[in-house]
PDB file of C-alpha atoms in Angstrom:
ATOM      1  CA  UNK K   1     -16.373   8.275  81.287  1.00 53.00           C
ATOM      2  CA  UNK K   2     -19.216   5.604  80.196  1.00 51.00           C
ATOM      3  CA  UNK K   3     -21.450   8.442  81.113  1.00 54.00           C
ATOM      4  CA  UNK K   4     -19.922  10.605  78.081  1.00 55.00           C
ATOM      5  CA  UNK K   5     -19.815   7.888  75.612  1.00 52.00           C
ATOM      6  CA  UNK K   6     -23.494   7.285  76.170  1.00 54.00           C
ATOM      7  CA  UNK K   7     -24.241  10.983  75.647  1.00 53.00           C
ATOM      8  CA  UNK K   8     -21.632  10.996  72.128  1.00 49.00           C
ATOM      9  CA  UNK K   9     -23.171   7.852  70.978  1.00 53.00           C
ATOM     10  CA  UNK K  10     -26.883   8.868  71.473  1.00 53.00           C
ATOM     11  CA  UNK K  11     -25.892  12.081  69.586  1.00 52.00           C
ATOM     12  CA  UNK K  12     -23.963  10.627  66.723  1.00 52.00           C
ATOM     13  CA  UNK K  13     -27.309   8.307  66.519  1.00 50.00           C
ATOM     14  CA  UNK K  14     -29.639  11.488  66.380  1.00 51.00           C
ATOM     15  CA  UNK K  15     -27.492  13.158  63.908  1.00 51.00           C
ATOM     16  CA  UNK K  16     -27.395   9.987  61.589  1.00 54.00           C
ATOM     17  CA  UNK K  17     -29.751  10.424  57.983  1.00 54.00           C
ATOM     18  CA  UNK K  18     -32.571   8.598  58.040  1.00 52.00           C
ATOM     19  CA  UNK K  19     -31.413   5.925  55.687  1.00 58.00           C
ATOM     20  CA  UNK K  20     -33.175   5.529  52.055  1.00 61.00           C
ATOM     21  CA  UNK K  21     -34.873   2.032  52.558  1.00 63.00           C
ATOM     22  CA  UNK K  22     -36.828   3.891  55.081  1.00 63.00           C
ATOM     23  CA  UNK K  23     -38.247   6.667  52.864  1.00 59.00           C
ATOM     24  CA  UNK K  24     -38.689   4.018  50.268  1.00 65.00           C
ATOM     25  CA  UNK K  25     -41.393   2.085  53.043  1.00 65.00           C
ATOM     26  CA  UNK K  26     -42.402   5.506  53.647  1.00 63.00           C
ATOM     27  CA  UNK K  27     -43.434   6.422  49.658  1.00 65.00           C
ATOM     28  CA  UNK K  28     -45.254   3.020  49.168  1.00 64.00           C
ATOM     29  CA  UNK K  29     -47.589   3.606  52.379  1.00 67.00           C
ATOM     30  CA  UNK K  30     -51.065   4.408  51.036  1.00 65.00           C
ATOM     31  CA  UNK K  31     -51.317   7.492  53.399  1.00 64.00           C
ATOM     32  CA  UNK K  32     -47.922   9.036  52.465  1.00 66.00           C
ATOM     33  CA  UNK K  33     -49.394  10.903  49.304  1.00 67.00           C
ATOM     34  CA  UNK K  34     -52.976  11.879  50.779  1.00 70.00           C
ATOM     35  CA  UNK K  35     -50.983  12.864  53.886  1.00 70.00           C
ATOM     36  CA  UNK K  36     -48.476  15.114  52.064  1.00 69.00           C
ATOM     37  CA  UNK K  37     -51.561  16.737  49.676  1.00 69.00           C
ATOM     38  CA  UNK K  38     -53.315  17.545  52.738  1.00 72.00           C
ATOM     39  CA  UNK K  39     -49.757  19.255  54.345  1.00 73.00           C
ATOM     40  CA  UNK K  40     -49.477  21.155  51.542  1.00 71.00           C
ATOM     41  CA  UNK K  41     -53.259  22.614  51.273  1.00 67.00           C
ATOM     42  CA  UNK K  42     -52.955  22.912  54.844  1.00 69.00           C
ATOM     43  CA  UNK K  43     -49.937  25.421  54.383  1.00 73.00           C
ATOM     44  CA  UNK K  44     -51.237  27.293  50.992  1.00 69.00           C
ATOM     45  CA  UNK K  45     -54.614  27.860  53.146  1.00 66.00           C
ATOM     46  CA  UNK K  46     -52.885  29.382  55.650  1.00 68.00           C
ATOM     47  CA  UNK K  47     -50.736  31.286  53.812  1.00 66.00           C
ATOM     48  CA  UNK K  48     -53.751  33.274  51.652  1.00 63.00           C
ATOM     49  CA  UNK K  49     -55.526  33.692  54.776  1.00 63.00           C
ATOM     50  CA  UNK K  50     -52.359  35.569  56.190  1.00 64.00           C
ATOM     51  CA  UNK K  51     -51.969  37.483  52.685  1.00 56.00           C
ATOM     52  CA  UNK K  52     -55.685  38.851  53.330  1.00 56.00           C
ATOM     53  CA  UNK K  53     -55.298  39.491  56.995  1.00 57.00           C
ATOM     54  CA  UNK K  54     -51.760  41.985  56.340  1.00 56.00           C
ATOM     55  CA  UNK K  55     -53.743  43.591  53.190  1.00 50.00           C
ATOM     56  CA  UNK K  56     -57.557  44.807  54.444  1.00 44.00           C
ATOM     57  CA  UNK K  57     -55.921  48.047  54.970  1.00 46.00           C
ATOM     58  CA  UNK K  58     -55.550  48.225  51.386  1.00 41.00           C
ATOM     59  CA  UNK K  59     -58.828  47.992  49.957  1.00 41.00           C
ATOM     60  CA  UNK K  60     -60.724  50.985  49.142  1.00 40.00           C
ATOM     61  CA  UNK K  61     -64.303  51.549  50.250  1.00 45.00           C
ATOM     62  CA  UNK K  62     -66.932  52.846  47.565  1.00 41.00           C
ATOM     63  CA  UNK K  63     -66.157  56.200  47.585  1.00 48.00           C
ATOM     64  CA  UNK K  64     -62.625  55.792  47.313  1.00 46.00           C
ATOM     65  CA  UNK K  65     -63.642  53.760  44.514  1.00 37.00           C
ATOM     66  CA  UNK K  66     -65.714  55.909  42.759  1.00 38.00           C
ATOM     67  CA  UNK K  67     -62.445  58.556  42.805  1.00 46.00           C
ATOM     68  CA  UNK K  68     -60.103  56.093  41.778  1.00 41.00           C
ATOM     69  CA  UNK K  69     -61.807  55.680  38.332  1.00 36.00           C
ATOM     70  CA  UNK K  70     -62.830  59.045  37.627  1.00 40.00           C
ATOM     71  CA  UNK K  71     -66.679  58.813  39.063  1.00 38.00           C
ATOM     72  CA  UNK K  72     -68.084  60.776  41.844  1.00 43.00           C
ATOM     73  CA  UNK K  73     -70.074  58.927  44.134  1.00 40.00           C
ATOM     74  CA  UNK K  74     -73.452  57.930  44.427  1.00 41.00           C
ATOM     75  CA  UNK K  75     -73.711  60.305  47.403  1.00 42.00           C
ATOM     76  CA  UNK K  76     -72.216  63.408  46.148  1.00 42.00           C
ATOM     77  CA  UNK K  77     -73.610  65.901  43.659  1.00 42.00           C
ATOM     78  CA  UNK K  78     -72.572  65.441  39.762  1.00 45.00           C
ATOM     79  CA  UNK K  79     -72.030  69.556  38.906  1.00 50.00           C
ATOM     80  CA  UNK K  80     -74.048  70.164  35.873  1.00 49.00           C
ATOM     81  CA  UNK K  81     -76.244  66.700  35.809  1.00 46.00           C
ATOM     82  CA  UNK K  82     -78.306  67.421  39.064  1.00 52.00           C
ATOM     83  CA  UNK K  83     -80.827  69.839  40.142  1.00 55.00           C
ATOM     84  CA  UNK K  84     -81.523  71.439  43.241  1.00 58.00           C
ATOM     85  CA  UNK K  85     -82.406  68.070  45.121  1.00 54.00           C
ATOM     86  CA  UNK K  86     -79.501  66.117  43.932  1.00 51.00           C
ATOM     87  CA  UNK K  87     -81.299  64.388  41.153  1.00 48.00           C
ATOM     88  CA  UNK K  88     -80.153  63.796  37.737  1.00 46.00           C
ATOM     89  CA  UNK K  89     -81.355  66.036  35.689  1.00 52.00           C
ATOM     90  CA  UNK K  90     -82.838  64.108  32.309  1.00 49.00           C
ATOM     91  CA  UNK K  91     -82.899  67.840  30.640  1.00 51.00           C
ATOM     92  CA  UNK K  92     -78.777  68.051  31.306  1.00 46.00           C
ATOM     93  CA  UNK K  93     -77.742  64.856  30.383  1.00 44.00           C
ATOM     94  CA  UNK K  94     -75.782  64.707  27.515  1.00 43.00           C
ATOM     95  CA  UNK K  95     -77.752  63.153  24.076  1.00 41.00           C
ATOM     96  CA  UNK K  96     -75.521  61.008  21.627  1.00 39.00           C
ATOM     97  CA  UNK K  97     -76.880  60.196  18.542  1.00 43.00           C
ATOM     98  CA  UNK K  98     -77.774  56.927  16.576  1.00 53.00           C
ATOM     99  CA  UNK K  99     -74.257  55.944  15.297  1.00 75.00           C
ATOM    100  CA  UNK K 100     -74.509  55.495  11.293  1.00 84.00           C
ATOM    101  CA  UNK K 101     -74.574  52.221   9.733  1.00 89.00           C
ATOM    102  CA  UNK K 102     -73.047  51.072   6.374  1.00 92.00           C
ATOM    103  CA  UNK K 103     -75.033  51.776   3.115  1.00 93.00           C
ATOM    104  CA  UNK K 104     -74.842  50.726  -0.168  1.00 93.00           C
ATOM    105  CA  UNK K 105     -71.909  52.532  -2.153  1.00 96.00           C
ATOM    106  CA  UNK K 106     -73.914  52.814  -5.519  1.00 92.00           C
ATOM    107  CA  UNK K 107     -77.700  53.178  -6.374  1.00 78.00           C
ATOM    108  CA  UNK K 108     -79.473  50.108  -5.198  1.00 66.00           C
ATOM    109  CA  UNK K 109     -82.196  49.092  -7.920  1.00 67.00           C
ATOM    110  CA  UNK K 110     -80.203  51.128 -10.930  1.00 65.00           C
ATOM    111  CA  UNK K 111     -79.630  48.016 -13.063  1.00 88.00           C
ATOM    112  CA  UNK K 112     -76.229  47.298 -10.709  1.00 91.00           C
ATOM    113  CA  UNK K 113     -75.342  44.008  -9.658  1.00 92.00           C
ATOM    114  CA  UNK K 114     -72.312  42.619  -8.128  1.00 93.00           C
ATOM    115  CA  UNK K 115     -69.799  41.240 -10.346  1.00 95.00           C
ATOM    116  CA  UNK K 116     -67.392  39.970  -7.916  1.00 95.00           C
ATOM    117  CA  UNK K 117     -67.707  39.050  -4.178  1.00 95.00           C
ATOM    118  CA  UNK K 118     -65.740  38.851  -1.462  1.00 96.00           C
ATOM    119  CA  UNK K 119     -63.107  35.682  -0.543  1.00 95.00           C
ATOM    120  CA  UNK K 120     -64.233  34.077   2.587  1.00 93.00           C
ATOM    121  CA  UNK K 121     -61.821  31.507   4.444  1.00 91.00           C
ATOM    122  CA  UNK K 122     -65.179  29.502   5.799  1.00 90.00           C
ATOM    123  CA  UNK K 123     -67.459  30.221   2.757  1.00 91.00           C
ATOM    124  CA  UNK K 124     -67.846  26.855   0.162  1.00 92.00           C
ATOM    125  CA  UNK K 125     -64.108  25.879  -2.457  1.00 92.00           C
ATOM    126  CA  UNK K 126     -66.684  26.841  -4.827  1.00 93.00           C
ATOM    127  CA  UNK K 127     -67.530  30.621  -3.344  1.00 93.00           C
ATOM    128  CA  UNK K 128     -64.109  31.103  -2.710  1.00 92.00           C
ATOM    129  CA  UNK K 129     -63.120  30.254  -6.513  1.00 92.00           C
ATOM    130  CA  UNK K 130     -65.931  32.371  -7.535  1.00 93.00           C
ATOM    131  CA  UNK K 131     -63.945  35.290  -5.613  1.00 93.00           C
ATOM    132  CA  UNK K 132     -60.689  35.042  -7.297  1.00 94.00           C
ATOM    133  CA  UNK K 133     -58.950  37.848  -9.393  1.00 94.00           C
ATOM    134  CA  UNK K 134     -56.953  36.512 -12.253  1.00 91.00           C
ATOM    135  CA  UNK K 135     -54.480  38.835 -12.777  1.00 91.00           C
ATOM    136  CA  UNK K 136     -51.501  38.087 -15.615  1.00 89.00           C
ATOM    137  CA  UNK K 137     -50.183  34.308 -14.794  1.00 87.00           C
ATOM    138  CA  UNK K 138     -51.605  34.607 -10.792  1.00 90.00           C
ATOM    139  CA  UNK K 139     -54.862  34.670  -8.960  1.00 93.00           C
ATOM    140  CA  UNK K 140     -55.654  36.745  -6.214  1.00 94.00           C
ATOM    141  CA  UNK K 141     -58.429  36.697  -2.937  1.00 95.00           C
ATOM    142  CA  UNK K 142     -60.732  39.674  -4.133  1.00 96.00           C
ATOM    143  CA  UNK K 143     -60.667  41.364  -0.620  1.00 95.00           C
ATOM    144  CA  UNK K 144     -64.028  43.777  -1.245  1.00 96.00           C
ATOM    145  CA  UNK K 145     -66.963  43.293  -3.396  1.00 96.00           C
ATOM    146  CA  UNK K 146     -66.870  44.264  -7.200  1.00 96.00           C
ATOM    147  CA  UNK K 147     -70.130  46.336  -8.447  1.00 96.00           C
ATOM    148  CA  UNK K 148     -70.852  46.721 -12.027  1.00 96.00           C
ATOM    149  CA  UNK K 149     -73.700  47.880 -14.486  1.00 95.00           C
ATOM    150  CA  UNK K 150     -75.733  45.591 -16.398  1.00 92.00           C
ATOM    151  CA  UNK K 151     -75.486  47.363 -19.701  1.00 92.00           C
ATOM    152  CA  UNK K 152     -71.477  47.988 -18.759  1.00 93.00           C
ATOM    153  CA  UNK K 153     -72.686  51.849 -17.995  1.00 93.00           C
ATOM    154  CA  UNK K 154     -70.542  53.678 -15.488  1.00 95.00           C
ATOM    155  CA  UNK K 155     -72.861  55.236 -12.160  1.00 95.00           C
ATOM    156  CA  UNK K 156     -72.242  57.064  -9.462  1.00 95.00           C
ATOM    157  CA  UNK K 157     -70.485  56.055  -5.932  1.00 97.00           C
ATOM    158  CA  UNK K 158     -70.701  57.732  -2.686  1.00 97.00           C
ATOM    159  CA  UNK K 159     -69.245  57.486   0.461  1.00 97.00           C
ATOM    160  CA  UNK K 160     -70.722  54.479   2.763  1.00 96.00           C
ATOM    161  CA  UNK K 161     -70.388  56.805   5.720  1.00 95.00           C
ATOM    162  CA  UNK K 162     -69.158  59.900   7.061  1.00 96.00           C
ATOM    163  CA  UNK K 163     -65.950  59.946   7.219  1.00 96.00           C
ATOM    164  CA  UNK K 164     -62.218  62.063   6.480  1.00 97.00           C
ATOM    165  CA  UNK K 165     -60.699  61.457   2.687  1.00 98.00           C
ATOM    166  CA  UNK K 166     -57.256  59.750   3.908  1.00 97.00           C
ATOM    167  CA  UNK K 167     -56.333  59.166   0.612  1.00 97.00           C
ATOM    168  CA  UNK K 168     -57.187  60.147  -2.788  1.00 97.00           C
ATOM    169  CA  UNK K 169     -55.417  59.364  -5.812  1.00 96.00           C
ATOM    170  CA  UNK K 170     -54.596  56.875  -8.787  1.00 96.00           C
ATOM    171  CA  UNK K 171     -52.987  53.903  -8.615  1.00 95.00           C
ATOM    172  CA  UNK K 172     -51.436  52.214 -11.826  1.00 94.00           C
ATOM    173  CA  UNK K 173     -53.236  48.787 -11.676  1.00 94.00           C
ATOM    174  CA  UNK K 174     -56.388  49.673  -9.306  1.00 95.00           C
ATOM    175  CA  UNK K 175     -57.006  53.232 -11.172  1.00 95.00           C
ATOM    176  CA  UNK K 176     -58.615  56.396  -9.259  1.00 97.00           C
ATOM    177  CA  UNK K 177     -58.911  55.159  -5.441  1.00 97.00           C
ATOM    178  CA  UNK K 178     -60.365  56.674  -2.318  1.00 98.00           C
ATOM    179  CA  UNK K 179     -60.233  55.623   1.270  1.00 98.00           C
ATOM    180  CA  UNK K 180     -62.106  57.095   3.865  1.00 98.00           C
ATOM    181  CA  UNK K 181     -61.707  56.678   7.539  1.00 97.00           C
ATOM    182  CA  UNK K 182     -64.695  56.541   9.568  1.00 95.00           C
ATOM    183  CA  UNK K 183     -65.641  57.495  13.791  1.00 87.00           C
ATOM    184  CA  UNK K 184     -66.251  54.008  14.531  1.00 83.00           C
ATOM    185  CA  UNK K 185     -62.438  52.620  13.756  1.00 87.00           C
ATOM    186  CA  UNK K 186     -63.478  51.466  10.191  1.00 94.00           C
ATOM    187  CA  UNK K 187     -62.330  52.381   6.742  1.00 97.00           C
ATOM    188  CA  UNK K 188     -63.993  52.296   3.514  1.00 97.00           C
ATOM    189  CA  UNK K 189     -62.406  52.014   0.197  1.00 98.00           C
ATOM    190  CA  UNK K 190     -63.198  52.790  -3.437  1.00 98.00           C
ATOM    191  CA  UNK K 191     -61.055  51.592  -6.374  1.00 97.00           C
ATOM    192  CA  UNK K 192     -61.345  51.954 -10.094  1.00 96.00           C
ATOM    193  CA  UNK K 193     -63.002  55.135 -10.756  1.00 97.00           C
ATOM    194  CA  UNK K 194     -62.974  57.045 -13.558  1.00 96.00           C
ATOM    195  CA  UNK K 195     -62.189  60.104 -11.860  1.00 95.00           C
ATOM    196  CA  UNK K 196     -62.189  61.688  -8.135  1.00 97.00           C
ATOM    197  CA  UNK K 197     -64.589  64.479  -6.703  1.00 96.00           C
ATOM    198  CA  UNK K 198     -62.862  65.011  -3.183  1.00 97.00           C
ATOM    199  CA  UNK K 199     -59.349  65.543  -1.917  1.00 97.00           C
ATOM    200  CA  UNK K 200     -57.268  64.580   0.629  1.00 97.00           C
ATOM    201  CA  UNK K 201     -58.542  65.895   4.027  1.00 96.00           C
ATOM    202  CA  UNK K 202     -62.224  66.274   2.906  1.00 97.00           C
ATOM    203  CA  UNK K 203     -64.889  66.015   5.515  1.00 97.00           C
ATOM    204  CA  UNK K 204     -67.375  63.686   3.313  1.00 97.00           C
ATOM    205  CA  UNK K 205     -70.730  62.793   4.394  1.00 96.00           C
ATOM    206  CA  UNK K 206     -72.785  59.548   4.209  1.00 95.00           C
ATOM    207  CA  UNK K 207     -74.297  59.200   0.561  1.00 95.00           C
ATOM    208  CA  UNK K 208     -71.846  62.116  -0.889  1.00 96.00           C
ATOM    209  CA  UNK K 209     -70.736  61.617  -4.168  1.00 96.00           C
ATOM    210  CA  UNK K 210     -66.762  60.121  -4.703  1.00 97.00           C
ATOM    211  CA  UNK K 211     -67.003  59.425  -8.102  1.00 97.00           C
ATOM    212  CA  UNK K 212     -67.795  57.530 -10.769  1.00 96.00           C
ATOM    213  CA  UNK K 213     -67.349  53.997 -11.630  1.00 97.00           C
ATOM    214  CA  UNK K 214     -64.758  53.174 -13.957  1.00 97.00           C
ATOM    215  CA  UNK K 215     -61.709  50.898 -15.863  1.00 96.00           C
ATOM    216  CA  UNK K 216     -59.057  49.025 -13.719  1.00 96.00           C
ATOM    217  CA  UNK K 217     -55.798  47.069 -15.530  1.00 95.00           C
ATOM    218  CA  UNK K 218     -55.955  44.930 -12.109  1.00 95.00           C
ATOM    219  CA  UNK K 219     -59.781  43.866 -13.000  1.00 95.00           C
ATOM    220  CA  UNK K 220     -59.808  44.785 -16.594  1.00 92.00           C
ATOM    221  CA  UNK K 221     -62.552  41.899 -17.361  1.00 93.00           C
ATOM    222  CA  UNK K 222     -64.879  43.507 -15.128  1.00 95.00           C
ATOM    223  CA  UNK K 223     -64.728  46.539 -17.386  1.00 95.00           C
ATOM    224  CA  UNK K 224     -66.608  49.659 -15.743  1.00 97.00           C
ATOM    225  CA  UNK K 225     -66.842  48.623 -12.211  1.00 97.00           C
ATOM    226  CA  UNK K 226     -66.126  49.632  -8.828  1.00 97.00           C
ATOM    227  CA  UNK K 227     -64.488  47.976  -6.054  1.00 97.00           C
ATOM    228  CA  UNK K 228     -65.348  48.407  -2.723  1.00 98.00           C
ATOM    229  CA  UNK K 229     -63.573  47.641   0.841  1.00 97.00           C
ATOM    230  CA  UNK K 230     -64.554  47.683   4.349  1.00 96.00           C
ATOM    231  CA  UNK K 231     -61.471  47.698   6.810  1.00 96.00           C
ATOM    232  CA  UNK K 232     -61.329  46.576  10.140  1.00 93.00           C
ATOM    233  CA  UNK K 233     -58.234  47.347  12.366  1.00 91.00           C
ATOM    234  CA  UNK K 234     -56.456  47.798   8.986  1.00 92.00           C
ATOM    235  CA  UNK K 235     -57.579  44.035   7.859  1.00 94.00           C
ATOM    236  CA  UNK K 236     -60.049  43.435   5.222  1.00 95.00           C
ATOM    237  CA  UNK K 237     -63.506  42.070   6.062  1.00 95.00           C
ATOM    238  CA  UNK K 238     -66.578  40.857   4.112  1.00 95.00           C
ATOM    239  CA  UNK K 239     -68.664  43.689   3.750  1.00 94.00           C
ATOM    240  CA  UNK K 240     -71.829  41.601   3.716  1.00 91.00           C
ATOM    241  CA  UNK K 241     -71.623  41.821   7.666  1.00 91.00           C
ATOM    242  CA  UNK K 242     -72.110  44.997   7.742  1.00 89.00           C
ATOM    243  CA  UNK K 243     -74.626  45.589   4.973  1.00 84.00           C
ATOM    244  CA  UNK K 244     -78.482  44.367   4.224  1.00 69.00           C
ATOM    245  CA  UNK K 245     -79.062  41.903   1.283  1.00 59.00           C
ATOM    246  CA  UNK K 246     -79.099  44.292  -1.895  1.00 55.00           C
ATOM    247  CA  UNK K 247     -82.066  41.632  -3.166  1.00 48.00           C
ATOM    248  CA  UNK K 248     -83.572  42.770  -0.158  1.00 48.00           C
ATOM    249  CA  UNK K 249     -83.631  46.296  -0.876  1.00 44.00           C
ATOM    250  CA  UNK K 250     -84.429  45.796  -4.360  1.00 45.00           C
ATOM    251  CA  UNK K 251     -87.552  43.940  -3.496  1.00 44.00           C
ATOM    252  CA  UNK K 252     -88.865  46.231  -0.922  1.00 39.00           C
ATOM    253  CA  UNK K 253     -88.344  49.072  -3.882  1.00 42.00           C
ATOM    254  CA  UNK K 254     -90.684  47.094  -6.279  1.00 43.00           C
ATOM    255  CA  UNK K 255     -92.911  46.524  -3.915  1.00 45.00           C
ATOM    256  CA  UNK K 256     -93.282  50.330  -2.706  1.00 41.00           C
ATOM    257  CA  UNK K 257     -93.250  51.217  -6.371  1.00 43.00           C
ATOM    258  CA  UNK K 258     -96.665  50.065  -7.842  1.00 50.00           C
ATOM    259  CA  UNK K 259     -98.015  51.370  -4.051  1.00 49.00           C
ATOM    260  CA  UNK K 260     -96.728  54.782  -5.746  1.00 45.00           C
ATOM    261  CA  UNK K 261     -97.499  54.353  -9.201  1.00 53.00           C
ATOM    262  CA  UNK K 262    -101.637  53.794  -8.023  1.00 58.00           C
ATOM    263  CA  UNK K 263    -101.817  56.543  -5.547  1.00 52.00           C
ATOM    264  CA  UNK K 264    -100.098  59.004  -8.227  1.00 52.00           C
ATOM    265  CA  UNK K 265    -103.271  57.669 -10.712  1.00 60.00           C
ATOM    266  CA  UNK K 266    -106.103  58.544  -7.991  1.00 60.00           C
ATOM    267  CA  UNK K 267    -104.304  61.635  -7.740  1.00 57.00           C
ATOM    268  CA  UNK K 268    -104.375  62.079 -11.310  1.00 60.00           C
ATOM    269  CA  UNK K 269    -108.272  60.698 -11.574  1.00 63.00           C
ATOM    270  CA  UNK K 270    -109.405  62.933  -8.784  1.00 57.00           C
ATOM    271  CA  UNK K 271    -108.123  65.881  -9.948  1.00 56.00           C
ATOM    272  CA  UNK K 272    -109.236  65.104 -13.834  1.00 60.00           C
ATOM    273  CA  UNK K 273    -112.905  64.821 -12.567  1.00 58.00           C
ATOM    274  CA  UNK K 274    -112.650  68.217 -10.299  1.00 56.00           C
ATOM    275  CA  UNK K 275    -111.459  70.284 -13.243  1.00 53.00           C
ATOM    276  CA  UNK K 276    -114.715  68.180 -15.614  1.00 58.00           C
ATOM    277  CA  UNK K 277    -116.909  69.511 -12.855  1.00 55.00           C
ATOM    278  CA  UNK K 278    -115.615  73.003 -12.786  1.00 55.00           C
ATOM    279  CA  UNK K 279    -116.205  73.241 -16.560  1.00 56.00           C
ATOM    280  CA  UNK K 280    -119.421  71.576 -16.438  1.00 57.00           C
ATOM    281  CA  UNK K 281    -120.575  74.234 -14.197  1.00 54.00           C
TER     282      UNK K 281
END
């Protein structure tokens, strides 16, 4: 009988909690936490070493690779691209050309000069009220760049790039508007022309004509201009980043110009003093 009590007791001691004033002398140890840290990177170590061990028969070797995303291997003959040998063959390989960039929607250098630029969150409180549209009792970001002629002449404007017409029509406060949509994801607009020389659907080319500039009610103190609009992912962006300084390409024009001007003159001189030796003859 004392022989079972011992046995009941010693159980009834092994299944007793371990009582909280314990783990509280446990938690203020210095060891406890670096102790418990170290359990736990202990366990998470092993546990991504077993994840890698169960899944190398998963990974793919290079050719498997290569087939995976659509490319043969470096091993195995491209049809088309190679010649007899198995080398790439520069004569087959396919040519892209230079993708287009931006230009000027009106005649650099014809007396035009921009009117109205574009509102920039980060440019000075000075720029930005510089590039706002007063329209009835509100103002309004401009969200292009306005062009005008000095004399207050309308001009010609022509598509910025190649593109598709996507619209073409007139608008009651922006006038005669185009909008072109371009290879590279952008889209070029033209607003307040006097009239429209393509349609919807229109394959246009870079530097073909779209109209000409005109009135808008939206911009009516501008008088003959024409707004322009570069699009990216369907937001409005300063066209400036994607074209060269127009003071820049005006300069470069004057300074090829008198270049022109004197070779046209020895032209001129040297073929005045070949015909006054033919006659003197």
């Amino acid at each position: 009988m004392k022989e079972d009590q011992n046995k009941l007791s010693s159980q009834r001691e092994e299944e007793t909690p371990i009582p909280s004033s314990l783990w509280k002398k446990l938690i203020k140890k210095k060891w406890f936490f670096p102790a418990v840290y170290l359990a736990a990177a202990a366990l998470i170590l092993a546990l991504i070493t077993w994840y890698q061990n169960n899944n190398l028969d998963y990974a793919l070797d290079s050719d498997e690779l290569y087939e995976s995303i659509g490319y043969e291997s470096e091993g195995e003959t491209q049809e088309g691209l190679t010649d007899e040998e198995g080398y790439l063959d520069p004569d087959a390989l396919p040519v892209t050309g230079p993708s287009e960039e931006i230009i000027w929607p009106v005649a650099v250098g014809d007396d035009i000069q921009v009117v109205l630029g574009f509102f920039d969150d980060e440019a000075s409180e000075e720029e930005q009220l510089n590039a706002m549209v007063q329209y009835e009792r509100s103002f309004h970001p401009n969200q292009g760049i306005d062009f005008a002629h000095k004399d207050g002449e309308t001009f010609d404007v022509v598509a910025a790039l190649s593109g598709t017409v996507t619209k073409a029509d007139k608008d009651p406060l922006v006038g005669y508007f185009v909008e072109l949509e371009h290879e590279n994801g952008l889209v070029t607009v033209y607003q307040g022309l006097e009239d429209v020389q393509v349609a919807e659907g229109d394959q246009v080319k870079q530097g073909e004509l779209l109209g000409r500039a005109g009135r808008s009610i939206f911009k009516q103190d501008l008088g003959v201009h024409v707004h322009f609009q570069v699009k990216e992912n369907g937001v409005p962006v300063n066209p400036y980043n994607f074209l060269t300084d127009m003071t820049d390409t005006e300069e470069t024009e004057k300074e090829e110009t008198p270049q022109a001007e004197e070779a046209a003159r020895e032209q001129d001189d040297a073929a005045s003093r070949q015909t006054d030796a033919q006659d003197g003859e």
